[in-house]
mmCIF file of C-alpha atoms in Angstrom:
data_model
loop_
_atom_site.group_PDB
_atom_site.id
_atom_site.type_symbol
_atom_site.label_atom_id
_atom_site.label_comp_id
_atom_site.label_asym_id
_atom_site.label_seq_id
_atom_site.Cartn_x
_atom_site.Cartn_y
_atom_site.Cartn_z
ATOM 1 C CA UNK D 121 -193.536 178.438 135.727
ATOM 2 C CA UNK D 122 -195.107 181.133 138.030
ATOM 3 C CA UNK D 123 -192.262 183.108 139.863
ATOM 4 C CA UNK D 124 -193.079 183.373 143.777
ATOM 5 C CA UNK D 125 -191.982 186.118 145.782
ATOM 6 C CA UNK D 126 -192.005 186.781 149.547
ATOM 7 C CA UNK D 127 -193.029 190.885 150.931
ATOM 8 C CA UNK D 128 -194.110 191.707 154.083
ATOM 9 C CA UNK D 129 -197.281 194.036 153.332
ATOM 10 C CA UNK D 130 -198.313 196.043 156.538
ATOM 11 C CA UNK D 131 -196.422 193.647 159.114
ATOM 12 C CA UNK D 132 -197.676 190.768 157.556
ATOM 13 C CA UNK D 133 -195.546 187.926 155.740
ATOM 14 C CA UNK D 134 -196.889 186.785 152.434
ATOM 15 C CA UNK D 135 -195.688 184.322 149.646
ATOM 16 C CA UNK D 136 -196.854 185.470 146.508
ATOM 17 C CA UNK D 137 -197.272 183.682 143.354
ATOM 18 C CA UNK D 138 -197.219 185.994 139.885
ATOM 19 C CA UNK D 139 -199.060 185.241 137.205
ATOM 20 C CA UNK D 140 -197.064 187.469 135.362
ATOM 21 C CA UNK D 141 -193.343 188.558 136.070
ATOM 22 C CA UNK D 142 -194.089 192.259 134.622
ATOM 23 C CA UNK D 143 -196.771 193.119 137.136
ATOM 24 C CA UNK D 144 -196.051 196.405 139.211
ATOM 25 C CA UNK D 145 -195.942 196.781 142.904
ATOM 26 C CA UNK D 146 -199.513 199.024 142.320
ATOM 27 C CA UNK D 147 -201.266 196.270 140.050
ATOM 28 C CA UNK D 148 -200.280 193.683 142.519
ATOM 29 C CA UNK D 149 -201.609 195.699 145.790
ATOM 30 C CA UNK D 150 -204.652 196.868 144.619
ATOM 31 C CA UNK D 151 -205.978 193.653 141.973
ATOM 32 C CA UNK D 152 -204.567 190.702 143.702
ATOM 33 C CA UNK D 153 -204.060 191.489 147.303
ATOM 34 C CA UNK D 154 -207.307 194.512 147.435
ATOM 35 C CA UNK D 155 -205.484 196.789 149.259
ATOM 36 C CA UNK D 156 -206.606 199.393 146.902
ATOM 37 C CA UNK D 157 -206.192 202.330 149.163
ATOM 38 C CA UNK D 158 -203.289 203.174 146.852
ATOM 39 C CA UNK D 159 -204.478 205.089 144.247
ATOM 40 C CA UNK D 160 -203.971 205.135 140.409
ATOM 41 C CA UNK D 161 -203.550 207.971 139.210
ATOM 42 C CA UNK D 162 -201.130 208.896 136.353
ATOM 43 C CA UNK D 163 -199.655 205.277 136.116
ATOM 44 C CA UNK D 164 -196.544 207.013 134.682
ATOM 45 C CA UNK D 165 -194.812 208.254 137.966
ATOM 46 C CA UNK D 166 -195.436 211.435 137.697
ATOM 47 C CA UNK D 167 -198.292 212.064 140.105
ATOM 48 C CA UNK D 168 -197.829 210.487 143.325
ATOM 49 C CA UNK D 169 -200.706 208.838 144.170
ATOM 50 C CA UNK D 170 -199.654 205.384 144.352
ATOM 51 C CA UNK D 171 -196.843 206.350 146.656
ATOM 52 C CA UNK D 172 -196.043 203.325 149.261
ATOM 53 C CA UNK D 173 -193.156 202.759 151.304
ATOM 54 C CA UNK D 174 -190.787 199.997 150.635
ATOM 55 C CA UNK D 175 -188.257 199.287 152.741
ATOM 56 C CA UNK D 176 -189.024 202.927 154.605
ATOM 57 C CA UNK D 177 -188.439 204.722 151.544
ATOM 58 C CA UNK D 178 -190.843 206.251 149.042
ATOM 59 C CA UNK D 179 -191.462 204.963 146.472
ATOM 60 C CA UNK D 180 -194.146 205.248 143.089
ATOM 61 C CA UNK D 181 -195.118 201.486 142.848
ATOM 62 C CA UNK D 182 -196.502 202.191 139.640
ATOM 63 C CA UNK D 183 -192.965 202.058 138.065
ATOM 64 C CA UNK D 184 -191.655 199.181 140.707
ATOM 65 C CA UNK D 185 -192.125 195.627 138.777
ATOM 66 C CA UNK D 186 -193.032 193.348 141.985
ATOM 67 C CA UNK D 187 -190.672 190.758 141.265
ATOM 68 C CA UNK D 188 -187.430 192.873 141.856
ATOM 69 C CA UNK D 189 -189.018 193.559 145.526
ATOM 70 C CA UNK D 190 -188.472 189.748 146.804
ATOM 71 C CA UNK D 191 -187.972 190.214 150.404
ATOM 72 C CA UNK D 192 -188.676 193.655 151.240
ATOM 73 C CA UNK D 193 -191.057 195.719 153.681
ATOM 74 C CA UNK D 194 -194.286 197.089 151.937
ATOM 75 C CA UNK D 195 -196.154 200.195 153.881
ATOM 76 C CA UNK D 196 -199.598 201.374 152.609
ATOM 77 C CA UNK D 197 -201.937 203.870 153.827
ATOM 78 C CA UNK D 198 -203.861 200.617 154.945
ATOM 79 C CA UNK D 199 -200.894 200.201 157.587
ATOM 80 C CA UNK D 200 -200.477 203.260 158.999
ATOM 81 C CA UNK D 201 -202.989 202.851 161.985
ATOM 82 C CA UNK D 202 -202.598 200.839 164.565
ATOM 83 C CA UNK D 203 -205.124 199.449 166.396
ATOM 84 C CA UNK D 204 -207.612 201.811 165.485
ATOM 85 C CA UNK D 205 -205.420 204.952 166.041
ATOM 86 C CA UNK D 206 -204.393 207.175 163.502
ATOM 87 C CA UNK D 207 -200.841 207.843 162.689
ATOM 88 C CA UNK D 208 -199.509 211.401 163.513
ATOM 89 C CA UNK D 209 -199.448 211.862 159.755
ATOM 90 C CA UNK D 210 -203.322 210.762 159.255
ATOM 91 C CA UNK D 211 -204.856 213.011 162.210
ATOM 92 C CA UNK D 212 -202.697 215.722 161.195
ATOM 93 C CA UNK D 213 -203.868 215.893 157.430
ATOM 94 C CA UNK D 214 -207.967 215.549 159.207
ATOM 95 C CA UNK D 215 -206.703 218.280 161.511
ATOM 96 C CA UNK D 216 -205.384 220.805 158.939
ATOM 97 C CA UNK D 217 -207.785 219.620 156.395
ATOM 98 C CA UNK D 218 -204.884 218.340 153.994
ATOM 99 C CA UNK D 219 -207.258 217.330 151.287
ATOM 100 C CA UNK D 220 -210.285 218.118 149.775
ATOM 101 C CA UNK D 221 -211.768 214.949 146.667
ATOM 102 C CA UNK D 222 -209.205 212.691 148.590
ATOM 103 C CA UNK D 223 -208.015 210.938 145.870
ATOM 104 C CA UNK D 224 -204.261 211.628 146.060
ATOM 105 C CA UNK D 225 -204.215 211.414 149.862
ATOM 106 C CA UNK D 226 -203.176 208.278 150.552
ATOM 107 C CA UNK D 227 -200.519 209.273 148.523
ATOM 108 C CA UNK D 228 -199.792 212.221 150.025
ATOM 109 C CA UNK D 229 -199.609 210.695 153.477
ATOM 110 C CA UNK D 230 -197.113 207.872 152.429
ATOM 111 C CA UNK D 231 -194.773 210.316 151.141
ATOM 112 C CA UNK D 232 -195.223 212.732 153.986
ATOM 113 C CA UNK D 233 -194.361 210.019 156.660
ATOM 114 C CA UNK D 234 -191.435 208.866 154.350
ATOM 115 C CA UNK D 235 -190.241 212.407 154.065
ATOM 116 C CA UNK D 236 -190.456 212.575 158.505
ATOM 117 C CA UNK D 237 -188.915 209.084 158.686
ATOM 118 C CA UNK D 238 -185.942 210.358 156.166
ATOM 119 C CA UNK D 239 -185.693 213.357 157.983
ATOM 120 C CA UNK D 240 -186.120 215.372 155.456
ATOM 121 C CA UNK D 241 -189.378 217.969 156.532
ATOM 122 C CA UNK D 242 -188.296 220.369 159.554
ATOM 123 C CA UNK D 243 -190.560 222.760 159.946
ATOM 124 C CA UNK D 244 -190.480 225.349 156.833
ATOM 125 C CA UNK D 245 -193.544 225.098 154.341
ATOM 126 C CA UNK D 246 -191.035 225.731 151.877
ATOM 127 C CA UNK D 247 -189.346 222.827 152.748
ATOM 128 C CA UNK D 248 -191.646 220.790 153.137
ATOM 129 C CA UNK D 249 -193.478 221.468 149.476
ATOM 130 C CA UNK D 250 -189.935 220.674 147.911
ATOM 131 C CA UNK D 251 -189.955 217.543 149.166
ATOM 132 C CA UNK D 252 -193.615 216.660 148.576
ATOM 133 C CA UNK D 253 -193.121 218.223 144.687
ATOM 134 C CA UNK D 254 -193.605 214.289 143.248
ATOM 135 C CA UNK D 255 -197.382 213.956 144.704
ATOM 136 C CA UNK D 256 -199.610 216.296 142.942
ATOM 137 C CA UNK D 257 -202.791 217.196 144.346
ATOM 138 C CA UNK D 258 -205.364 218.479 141.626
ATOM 139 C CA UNK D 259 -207.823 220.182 144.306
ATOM 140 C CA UNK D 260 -204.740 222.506 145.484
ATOM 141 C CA UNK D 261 -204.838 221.590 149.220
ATOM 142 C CA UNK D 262 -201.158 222.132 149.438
ATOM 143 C CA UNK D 263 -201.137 224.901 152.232
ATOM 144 C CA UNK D 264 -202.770 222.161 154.303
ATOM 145 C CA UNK D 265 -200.712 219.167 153.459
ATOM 146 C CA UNK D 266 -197.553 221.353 154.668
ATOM 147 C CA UNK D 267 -199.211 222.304 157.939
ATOM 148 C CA UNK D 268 -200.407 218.671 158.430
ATOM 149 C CA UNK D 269 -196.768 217.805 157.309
ATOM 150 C CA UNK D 270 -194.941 220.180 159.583
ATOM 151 C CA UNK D 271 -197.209 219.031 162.959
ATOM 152 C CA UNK D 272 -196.631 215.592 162.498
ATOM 153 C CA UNK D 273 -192.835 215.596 162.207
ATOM 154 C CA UNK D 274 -193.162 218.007 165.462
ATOM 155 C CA UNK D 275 -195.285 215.490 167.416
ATOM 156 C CA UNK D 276 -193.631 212.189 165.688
ATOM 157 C CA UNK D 277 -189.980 213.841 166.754
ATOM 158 C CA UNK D 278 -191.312 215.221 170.418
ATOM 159 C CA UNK D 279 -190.751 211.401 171.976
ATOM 160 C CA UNK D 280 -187.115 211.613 170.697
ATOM 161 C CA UNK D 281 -186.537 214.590 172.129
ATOM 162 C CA UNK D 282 -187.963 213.643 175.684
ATOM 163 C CA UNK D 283 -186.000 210.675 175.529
ATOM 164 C CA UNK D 284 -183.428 212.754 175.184
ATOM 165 C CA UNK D 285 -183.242 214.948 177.711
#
């Protein structure tokens, strides 16, 4: 008996069979639904790349066995756009040149827009970097990645603020 689950990956509902009930949230993304902009990296949760959101949190879906994520919300880098246009996050990182080999910056961007979306990144490098300390980034982009960071929670925050005045 194959256990069936139900996520919604990127907006979209899905019913998904497992093969096996031990398969993590990464394994299942990337080998059974190819969405394999999440990256692999340590497979240990200690590196960050395979950072997704679930349920608008972040979260390293290496350690996350599928199965206990019946029902939620699943973001990946591969729904951050929307109809063709970057997310804040995304144009910021190209605009402040927030990576360099690229492999940990899907990563990277997943837990930068969770970091916004908790409220957590103001506008201090400092700040920011203590919150982004789980993603690693071998090439040592990490002055960019808090500039990127810091300019998208300004312009992500800016229709708030106009609403509210």
């Amino acid at each position: 008996m194959n256990p069936t689950l139900q996520l919604t990956i990127n907006g979209e509902r899905r019913e998904i069979a497992l093969d096996d009930p031990r398969v993590t949230l990464l394994d299942l993304l990337r080998e059974r639904l190819d969405l394999t902009g999440t990256k692999k990296g340590c497979d240990r949760g200690q590196c960050g790349a395979c950072t997704v959101l679930v349920d608008g949190k972040r979260v390293n879906s290496c350690l996350a066995l599928a199965i206990s994520l019946d029902g939620a919300e699943i973001t990946t880098i591969e729904g951050l756009a929307v109809n063709g246009a970057l997310h804040p996050v995304q144009a910021a990182f190209i605009a402040h040149d927030g990576f360099q080999c690229g492999y940990c910056t899907p990563g990277q961007i997943m837990s930068a827009v969770g970091l916004i979306l908790e409220g957590q990144a103001g506008d201090d490098p400092e700040r920011v970097r203590e919150g982004m300390s789980g993603n690693l980034c071998r090439c040592g982009a990490y002055a960019g990645i808090a500039e990127a960071v810091i300019e998208a929670q300004r312009v992500m925050s800016a229709p708030a603020r106009e609403a509210a005045e």
